[in-house]
Coordinates of C-alpha atoms in Angstrom, one line a residue:
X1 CA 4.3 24.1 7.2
X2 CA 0.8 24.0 8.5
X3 CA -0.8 26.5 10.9
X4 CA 0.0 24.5 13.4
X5 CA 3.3 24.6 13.8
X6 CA 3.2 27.9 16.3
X7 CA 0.6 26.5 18.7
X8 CA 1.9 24.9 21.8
X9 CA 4.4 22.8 22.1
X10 CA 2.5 19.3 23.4
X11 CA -1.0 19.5 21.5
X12 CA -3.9 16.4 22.8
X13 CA -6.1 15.2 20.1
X14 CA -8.8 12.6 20.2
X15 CA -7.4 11.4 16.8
X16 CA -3.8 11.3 15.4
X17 CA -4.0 9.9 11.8
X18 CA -0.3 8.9 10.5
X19 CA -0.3 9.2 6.1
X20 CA -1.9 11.6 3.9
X21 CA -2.2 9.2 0.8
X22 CA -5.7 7.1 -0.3
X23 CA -6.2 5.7 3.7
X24 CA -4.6 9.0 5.6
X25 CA -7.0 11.3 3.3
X26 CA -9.8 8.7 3.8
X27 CA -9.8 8.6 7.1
X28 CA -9.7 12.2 7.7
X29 CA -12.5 12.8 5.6
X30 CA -14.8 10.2 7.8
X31 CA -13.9 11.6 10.7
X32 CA -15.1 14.6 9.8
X33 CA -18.4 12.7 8.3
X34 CA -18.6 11.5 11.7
X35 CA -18.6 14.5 13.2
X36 CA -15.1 14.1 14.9
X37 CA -12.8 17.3 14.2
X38 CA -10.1 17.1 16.8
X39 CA -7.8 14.9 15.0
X40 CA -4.8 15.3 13.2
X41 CA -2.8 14.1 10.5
X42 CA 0.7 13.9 10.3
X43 CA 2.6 13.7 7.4
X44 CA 6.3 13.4 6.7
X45 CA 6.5 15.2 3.5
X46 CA 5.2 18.6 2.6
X47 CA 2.3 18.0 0.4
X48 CA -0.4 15.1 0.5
X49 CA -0.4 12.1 -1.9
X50 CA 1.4 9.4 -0.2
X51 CA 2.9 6.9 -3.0
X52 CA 1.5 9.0 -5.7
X53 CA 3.5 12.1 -4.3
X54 CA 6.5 9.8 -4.1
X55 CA 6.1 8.1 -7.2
X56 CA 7.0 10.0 -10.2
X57 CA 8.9 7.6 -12.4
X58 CA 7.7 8.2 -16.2
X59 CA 5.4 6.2 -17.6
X60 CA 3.8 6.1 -13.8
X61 CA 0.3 5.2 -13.9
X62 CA -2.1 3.1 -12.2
X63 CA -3.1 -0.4 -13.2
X64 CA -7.0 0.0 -12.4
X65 CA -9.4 1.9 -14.3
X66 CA -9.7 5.3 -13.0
X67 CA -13.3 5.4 -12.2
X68 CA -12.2 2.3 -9.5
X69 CA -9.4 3.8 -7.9
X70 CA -11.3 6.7 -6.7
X71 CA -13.3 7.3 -3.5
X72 CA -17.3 6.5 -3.9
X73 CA -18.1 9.6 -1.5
X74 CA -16.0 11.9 -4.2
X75 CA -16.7 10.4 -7.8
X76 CA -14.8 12.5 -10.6
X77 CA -16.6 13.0 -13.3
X78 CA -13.5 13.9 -15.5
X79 CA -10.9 11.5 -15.6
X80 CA -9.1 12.4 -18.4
X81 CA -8.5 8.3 -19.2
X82 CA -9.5 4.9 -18.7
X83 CA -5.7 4.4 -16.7
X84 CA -5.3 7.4 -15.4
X85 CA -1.3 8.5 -15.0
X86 CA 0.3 9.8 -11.8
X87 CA -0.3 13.2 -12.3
X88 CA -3.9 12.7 -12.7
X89 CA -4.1 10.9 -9.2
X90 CA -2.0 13.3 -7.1
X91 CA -4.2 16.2 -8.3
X92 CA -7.2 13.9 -7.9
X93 CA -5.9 14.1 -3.6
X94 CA -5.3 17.1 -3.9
X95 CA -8.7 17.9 -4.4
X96 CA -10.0 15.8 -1.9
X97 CA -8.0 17.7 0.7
X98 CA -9.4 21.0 -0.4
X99 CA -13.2 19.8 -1.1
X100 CA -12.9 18.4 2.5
X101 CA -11.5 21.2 4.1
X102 CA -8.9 19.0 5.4
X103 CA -5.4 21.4 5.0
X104 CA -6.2 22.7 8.3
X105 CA -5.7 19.4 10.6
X106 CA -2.9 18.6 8.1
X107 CA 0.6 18.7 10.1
X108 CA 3.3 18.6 7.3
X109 CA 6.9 18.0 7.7
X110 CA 6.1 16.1 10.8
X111 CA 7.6 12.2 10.6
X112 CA 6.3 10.1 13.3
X113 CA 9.7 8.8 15.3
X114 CA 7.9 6.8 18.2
X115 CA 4.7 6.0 19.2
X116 CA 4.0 5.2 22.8
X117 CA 1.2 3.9 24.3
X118 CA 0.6 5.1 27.8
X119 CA -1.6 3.0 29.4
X120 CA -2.3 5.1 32.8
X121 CA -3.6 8.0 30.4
X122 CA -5.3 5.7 27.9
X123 CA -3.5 7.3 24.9
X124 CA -1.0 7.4 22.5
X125 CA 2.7 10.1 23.2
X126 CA 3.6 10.2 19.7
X127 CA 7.3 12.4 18.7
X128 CA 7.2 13.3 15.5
X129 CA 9.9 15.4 14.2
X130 CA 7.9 19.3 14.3
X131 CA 7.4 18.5 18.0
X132 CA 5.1 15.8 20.2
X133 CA 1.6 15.1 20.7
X134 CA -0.9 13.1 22.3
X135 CA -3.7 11.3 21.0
X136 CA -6.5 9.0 22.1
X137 CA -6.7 7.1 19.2
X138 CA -3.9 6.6 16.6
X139 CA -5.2 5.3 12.6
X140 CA -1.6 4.3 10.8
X141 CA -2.0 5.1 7.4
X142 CA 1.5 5.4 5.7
X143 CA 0.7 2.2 3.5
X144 CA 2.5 -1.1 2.5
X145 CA 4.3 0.9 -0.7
X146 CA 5.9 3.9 1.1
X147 CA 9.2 2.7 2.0
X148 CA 11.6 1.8 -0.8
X149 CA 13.7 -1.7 -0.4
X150 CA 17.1 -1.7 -1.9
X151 CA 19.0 -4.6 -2.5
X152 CA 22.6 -5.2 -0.7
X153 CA 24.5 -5.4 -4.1
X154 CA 28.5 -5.9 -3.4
X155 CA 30.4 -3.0 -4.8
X156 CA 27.4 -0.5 -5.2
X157 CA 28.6 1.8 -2.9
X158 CA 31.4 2.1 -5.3
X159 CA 29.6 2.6 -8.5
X160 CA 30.8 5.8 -9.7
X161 CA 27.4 6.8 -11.8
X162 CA 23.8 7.6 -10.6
X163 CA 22.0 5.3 -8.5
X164 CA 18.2 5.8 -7.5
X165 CA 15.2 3.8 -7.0
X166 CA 12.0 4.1 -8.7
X167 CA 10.1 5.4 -5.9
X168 CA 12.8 8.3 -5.5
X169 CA 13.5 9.3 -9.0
X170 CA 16.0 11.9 -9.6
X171 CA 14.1 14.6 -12.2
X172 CA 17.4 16.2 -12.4
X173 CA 19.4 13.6 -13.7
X174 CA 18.8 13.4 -17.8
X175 CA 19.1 9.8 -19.1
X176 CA 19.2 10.7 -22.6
X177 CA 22.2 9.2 -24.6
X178 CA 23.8 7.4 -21.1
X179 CA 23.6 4.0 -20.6
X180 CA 21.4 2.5 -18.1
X181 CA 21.0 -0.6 -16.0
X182 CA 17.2 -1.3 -14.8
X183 CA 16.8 -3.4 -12.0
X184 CA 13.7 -5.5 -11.4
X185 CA 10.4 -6.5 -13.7
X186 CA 7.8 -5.4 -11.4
X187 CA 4.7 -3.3 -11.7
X188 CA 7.0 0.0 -12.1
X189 CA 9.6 -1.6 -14.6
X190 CA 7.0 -2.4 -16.9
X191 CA 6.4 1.3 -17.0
X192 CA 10.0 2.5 -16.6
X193 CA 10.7 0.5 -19.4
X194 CA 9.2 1.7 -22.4
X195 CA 9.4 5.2 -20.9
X196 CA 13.1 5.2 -21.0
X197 CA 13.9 3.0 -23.7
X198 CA 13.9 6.1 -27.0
X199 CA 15.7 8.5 -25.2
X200 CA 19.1 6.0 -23.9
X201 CA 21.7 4.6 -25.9
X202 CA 21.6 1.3 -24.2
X203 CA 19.3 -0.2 -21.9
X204 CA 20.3 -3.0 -19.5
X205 CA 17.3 -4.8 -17.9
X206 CA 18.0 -7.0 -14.8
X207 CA 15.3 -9.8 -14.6
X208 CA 15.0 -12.0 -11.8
X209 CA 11.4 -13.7 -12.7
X210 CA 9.1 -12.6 -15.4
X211 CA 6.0 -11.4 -15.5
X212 CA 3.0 -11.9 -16.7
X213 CA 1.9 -9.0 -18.8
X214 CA -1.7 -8.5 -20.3
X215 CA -2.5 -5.6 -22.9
X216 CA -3.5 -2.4 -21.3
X217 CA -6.2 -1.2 -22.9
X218 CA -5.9 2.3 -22.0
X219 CA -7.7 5.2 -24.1
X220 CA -8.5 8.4 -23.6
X221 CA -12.2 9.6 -22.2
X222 CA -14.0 11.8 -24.4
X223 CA -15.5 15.4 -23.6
X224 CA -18.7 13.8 -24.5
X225 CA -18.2 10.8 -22.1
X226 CA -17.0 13.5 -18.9
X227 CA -20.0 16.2 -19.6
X228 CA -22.4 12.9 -19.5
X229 CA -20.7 11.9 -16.3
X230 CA -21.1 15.6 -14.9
X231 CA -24.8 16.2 -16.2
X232 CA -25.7 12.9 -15.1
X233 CA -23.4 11.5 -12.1
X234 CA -25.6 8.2 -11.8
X235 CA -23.8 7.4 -14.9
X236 CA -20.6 7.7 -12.9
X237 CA -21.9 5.2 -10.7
X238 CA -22.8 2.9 -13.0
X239 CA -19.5 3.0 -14.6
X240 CA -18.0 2.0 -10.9
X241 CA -20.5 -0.9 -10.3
X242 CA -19.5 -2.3 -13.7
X243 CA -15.8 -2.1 -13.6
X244 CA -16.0 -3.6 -9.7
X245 CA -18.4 -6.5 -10.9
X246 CA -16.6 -7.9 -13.4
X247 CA -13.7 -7.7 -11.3
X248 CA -15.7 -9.4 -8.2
X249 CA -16.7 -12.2 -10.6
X250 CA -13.3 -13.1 -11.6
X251 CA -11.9 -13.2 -8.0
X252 CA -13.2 -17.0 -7.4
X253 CA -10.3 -18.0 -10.3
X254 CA -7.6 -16.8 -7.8
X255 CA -8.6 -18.1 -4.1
X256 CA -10.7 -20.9 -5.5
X257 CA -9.9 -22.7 -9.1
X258 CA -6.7 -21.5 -9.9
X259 CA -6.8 -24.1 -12.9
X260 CA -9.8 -22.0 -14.5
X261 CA -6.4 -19.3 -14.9
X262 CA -4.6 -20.9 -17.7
X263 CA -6.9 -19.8 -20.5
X264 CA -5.5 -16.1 -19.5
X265 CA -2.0 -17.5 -19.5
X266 CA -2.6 -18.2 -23.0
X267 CA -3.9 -14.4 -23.8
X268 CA -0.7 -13.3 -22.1
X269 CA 1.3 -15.6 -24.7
X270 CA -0.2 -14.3 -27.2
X271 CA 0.4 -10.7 -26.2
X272 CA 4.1 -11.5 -25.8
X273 CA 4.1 -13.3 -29.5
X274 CA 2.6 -10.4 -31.2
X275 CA 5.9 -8.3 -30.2
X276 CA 8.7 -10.2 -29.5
X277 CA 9.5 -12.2 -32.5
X278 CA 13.0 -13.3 -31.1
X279 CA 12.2 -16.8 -29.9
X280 CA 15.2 -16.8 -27.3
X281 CA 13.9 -13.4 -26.0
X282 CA 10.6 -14.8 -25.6
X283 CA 11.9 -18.1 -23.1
X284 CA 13.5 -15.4 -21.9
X285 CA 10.2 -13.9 -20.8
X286 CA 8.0 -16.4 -20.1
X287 CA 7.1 -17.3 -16.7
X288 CA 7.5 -20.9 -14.9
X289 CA 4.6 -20.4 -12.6
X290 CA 0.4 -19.8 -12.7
X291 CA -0.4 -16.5 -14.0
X292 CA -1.8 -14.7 -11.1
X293 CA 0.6 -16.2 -8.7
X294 CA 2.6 -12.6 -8.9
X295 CA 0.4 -9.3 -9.8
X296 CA -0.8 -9.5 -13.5
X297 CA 0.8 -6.8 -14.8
X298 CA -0.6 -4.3 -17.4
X299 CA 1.1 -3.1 -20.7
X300 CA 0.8 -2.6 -24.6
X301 CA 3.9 -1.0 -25.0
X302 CA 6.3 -3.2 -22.5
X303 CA 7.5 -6.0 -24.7
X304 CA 8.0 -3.6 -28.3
X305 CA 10.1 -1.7 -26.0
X306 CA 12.0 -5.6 -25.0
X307 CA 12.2 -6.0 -28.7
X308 CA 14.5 -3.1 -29.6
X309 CA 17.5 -2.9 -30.8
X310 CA 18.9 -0.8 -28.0
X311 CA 17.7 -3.1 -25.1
X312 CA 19.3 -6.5 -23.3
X313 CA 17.2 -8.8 -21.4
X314 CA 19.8 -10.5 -18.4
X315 CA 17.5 -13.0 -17.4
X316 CA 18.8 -12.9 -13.7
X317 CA 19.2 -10.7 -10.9
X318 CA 21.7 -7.9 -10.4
X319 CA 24.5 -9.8 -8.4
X320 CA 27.7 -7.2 -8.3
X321 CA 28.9 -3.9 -9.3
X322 CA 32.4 -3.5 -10.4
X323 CA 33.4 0.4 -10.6
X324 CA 30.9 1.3 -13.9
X325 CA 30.5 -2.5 -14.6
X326 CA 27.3 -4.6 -13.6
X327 CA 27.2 -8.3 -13.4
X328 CA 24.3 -10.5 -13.1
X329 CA 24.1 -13.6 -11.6
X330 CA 24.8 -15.6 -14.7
X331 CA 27.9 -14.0 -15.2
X332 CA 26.6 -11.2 -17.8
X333 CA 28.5 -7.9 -17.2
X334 CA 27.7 -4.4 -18.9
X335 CA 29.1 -1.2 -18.2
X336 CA 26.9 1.5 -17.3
X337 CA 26.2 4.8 -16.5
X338 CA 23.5 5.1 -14.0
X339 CA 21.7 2.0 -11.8
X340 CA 17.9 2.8 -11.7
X341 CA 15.9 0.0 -8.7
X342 CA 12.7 -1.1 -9.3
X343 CA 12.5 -3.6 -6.8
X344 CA 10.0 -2.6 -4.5
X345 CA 9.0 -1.8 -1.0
X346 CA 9.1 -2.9 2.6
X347 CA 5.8 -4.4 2.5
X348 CA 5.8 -7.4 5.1
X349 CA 8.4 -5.8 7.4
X350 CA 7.1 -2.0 6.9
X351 CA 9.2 0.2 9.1
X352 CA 6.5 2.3 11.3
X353 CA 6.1 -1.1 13.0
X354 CA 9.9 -0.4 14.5
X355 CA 8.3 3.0 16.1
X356 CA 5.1 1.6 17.7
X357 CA 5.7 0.9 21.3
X358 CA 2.5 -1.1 22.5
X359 CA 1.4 -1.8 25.8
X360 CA 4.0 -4.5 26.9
X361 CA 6.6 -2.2 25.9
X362 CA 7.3 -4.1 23.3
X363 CA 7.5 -2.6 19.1
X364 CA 4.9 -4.1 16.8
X365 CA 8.1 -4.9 14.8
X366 CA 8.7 -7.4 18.1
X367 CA 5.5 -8.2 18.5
X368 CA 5.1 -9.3 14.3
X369 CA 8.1 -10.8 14.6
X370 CA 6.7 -14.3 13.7
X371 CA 4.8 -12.4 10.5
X372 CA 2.1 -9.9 10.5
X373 CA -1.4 -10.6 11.9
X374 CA -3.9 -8.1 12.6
X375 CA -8.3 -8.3 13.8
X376 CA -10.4 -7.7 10.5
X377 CA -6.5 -6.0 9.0
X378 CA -6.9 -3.1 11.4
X379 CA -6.1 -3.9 15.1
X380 CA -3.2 -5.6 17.1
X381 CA -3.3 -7.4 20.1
X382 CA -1.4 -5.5 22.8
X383 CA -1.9 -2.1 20.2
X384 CA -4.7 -0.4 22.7
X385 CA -6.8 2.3 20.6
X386 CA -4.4 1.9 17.3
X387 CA -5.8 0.6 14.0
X388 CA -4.0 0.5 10.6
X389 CA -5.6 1.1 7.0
X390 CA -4.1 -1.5 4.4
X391 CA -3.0 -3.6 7.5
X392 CA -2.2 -7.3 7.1
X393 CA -4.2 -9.3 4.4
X394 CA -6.3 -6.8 3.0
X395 CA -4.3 -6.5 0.1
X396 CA -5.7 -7.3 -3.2
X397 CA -4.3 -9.2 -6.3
X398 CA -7.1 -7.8 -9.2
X399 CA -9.2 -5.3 -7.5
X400 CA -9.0 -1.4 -6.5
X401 CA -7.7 -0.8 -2.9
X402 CA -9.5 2.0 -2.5
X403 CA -12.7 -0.5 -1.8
X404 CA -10.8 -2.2 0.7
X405 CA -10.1 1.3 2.6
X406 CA -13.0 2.2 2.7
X407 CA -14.7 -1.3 4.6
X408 CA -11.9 -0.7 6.7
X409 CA -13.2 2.9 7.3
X410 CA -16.7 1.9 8.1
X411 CA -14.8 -0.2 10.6
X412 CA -12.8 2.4 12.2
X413 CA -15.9 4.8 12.6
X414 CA -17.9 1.6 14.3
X415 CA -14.9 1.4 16.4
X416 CA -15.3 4.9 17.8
X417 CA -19.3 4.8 18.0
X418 CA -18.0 2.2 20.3
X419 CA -15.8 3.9 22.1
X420 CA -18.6 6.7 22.7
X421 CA -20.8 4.1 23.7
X422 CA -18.3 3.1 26.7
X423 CA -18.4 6.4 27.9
X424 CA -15.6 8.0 30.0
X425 CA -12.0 7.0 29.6
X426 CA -12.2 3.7 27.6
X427 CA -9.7 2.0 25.2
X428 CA -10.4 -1.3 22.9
X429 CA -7.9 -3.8 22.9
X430 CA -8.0 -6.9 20.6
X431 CA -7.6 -10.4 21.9
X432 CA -5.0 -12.1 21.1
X433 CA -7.5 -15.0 20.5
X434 CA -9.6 -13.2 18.5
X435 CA -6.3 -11.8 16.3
X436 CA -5.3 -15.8 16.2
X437 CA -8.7 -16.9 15.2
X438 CA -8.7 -14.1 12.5
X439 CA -5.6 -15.2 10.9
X440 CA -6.3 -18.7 11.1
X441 CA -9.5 -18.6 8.9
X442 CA -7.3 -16.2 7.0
X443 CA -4.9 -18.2 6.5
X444 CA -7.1 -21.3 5.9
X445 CA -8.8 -20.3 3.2
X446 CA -5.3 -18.4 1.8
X447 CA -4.0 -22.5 1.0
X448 CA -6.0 -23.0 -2.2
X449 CA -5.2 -19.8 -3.7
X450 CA -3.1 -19.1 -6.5
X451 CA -0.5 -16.7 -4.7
X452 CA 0.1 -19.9 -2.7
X453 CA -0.6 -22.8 -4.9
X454 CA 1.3 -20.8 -8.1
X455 CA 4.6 -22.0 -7.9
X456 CA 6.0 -18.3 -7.0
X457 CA 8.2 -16.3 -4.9
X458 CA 6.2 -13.0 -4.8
X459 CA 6.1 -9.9 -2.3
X460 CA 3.1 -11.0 -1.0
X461 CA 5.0 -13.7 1.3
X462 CA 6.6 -12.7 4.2
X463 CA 10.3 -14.3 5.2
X464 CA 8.8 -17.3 6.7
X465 CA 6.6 -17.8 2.8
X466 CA 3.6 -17.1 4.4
X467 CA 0.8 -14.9 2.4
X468 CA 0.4 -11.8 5.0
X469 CA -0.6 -9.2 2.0
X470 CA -3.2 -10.2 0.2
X471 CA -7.0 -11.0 0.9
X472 CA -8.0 -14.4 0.4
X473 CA -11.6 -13.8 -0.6
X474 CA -14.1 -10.6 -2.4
X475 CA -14.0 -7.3 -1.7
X476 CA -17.8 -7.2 -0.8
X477 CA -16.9 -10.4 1.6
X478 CA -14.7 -7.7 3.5
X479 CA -16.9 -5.1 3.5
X480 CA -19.5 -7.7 5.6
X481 CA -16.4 -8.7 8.0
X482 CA -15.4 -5.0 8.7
X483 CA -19.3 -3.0 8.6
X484 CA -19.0 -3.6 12.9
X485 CA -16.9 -3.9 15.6
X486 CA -17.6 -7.1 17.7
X487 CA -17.0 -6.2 21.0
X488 CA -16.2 -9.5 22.6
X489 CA -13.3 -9.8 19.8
X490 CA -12.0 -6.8 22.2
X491 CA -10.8 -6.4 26.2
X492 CA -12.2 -2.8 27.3
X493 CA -9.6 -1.3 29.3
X494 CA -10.3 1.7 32.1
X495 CA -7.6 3.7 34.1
X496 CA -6.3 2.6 37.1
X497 CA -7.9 4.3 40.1
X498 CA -5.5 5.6 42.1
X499 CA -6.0 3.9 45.2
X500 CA -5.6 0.4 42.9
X501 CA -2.1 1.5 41.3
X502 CA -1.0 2.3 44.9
X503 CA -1.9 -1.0 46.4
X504 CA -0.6 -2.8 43.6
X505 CA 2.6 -1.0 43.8
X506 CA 2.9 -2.0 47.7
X507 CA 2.3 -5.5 47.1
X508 CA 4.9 -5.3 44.7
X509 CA 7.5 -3.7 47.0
X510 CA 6.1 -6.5 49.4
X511 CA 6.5 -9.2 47.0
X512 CA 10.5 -7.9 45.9
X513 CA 11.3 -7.7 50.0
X514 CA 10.1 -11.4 51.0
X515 CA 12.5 -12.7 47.6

């Protein structure tokens, strides 16, 4: 528990950041930049790493080259591979936080239940479960991938093995020799998969769609590469600007010419051909729809792991569970010993939205009710003085995130220069026309993409099918739209003088009294 927890009981800061993964940690550290220490960040856990804390499957790794998915203010010289594995990240944020000096505005063990906006005060009552607080400004960072989504299987409640999702894995429970269904062929499965696949007697792998899988070409990076990198960080650099340039040039094939993508569908066939020789397993696990339409997914070792002897392919979802049996929806039944999910998270319905209370008294959840749309991916209208990181379309479909978080970080520091700038009591709070106008060009340009145009049913589409996730465009495009707050996009509110409130409170009263 962090220092904090014996000061007094209602603490005001001029910053309340909600996360502590890539955009909680981010954010604190330009804050600081910025010269802004009274904020705090609230995390529900007990250590930092947001989905890399809670993400310990094996096999977990990331599917962007290491010297990417790092921060450009702290480069790290040595990354012990190309794809660096879970372990590898967490302690990467763990040394953020400590290079930072960030453990001290660090509230652990502190979920946020509501969040209030008061707009008398002009700031945010937040309850969080070590107590309340107060906070001028509130920066939501707990990320689209935080919340697990489980399926509403009939009969699971009565399964009478082990059931967990990938996001949640239970360390304690040993999968050799047992018998094991796997649920789902997403961006963890693929890693699950081969992982798992020596140490079970029998592997049962549930597959609604297939993927598209690409080699990973993962190695490991040599001493001589890392003491360059260290002797000489511009080489660190250049390593960055190269693996972001080729992935900035390929970016036009998905929002643009999504035709120019069936060359890479054929690399992907090939990959599958090389290791599954079994011509009904490899129908089985070709896709129907453009590659790129769902996340290319990254593995050498996926489909050898398909091709054993000890693995079956169901090539449809998990429909029931009968006592130890599990049925897909073709009918396929197979008695197992423990369920693992690996189907994903509440991305388009994420659940802090149920705990913001915004200035109509209304929750985001209400107020996104019709999908998710947000200024530039940070601001809501009727959200006074709260921004998200990795809001609504800023995702990306071949890129690092951590480029996107930190435009949207430029962003939130121009929105408190701002804020200074007013002077006195002031809050920011986004037109609705400038959050329609947003979303429409948004939205425009999302039409000729492939993760509309593909033919697929993917996470990135919200209920209604529309794209709310990912960003239609370049990551140095969003950068441009995000390095400045546009103050006519925004209604500057004040406190009500007292005299105001009181008169509009009597004409009011008179107005109830005459009906």
């Amino acid at each position: 528990m962090a220092e904090h927890e014996h000061e007094q009981e209602h603490q005001h800061v001029r910053v309340a950041v909600v996360g502590s993964g890539f955009g909680g940690l981010g954010a604190a550290v330009r804050l600081r930049r910025e010269g802004i220490t009274d904020f705090v960040v609230l995390e529900r856990a007990g250590s930092v790493g947001g989905t890399w804390r809670d993400n310990s499957y094996p096999g977990c790794a990331c599917d962007v080259p290491s010297h990417l998915y790092s921060f450009s203010f702290a480069p790290n010289p040595d990354w012990p591979r190309s794809f660096s594995g879970q372990e590898h990240i967490r302690a990467y944020l763990e040394h953020v936080t400590d290079v930072f000096g960030l453990r001290p505005h660090i509230r652990f063990d502190s979920e946020v239940k509501r969040m209030t906006w008061d707009g008398e005060r002009l700031r945010w009552e937040i309850e969080t479960s070590s107590g309340n607080l107060s906070a001028d400004v509130v920066v939501s960072a707990t990320g689209p991938l935080s919340e697990p989504r489980l399926p509403d299987i009939p009969g699971l409640d009565t399964f009478p093995g082990k059931v967990f999702h990938s996001a949640r894995w239970d360390h304690d429970y040993d999968l050799r020799g047992k018998r094991v269904a796997m649920v789902g062929t997403g961006a963890s499965a693929i890693q699950i998969v081969p992982a798992v696949q020596p140490l079970v007697s029998r592997l049962t792998l549930f597959q609604r769609t297939p993927a598209w899988v690409l080699p990973r070409v993962d190695r490991p990076i040599s001493g001589a590469e890392r003491a360059l990198h260290r002797t000489l960080p511009f080489t660190t650099k250049l390593r960055r600007g190269l693996l972001w340039g080729v992935r900035e040039l390929q970016v036009q094939a998905f929002t643009k010419h999504p035709g120019e993508l069936g060359f890479v569908e054929q690399l992907a066939k090939r990959n599958m051909g090389r290791a599954v020789k079994d011509p009904a397993l490899r129908a089985k696990l070709t896709p129907d729809y453009r590659i790129g339409c769902k996340r290319i997914l990254l593995s050498s070792t996926y489909y050898p792991a398909l091709a054993r002897p000890n693995v079956d392919v169901v090539a449809s979802g998990l429909s029931e569970v009968r006592g130890s049996t599990v049925i897909g929806a073709d009918g396929t039944e197979a008695e197992v010993d423990a369920i693992v999910f690996g189907t994903g998270f509440h991305v388009t319905d994420m659940p802090i939205a149920e705990r913001v209370v915004g200035a109509e008294g209304r929750t985001l959840a209400e107020s996104w009710a019709g999908g998710m749309q947000a200024l530039r991916g940070a601001a809501a209208a009727g959200f006074p003085n709260w921004m998200t990181v990795i809001g609504p379309n800023t995702g990306l479909g071949n890129s690092s995130m951590i480029l996107m978080i930190e435009s949207q970080l430029n962003y939130l520091a121009d929105y408190l220069r701002q804020l200074d700038v007013l002077g006195g009591r002031a809050a920011l709070d986004a037109r609705p026309s400038a959050v329609r106008a947003w979303n429409h060009r948004v939205q425009e340009r999302m039409k000729r993409t492939v993760w509309n145009t593909g033919g697929c049913t993917s996470w990135y589409l919200d209920a209604s099918g529309r794209n709310t996730t990912i960003w239609p465009g370049t990551t140095s495009e969003f950068r441009r739209e995000t390095r400045r707050v546009d103050l006519a996009e925004y209604a500057v509110l004040r406190p009500v003088p007292a005299a105001a409130k009181a008169g509009r409170e009597d004409a009011q009263e008179n107005a109830e009294v005459t009906a």
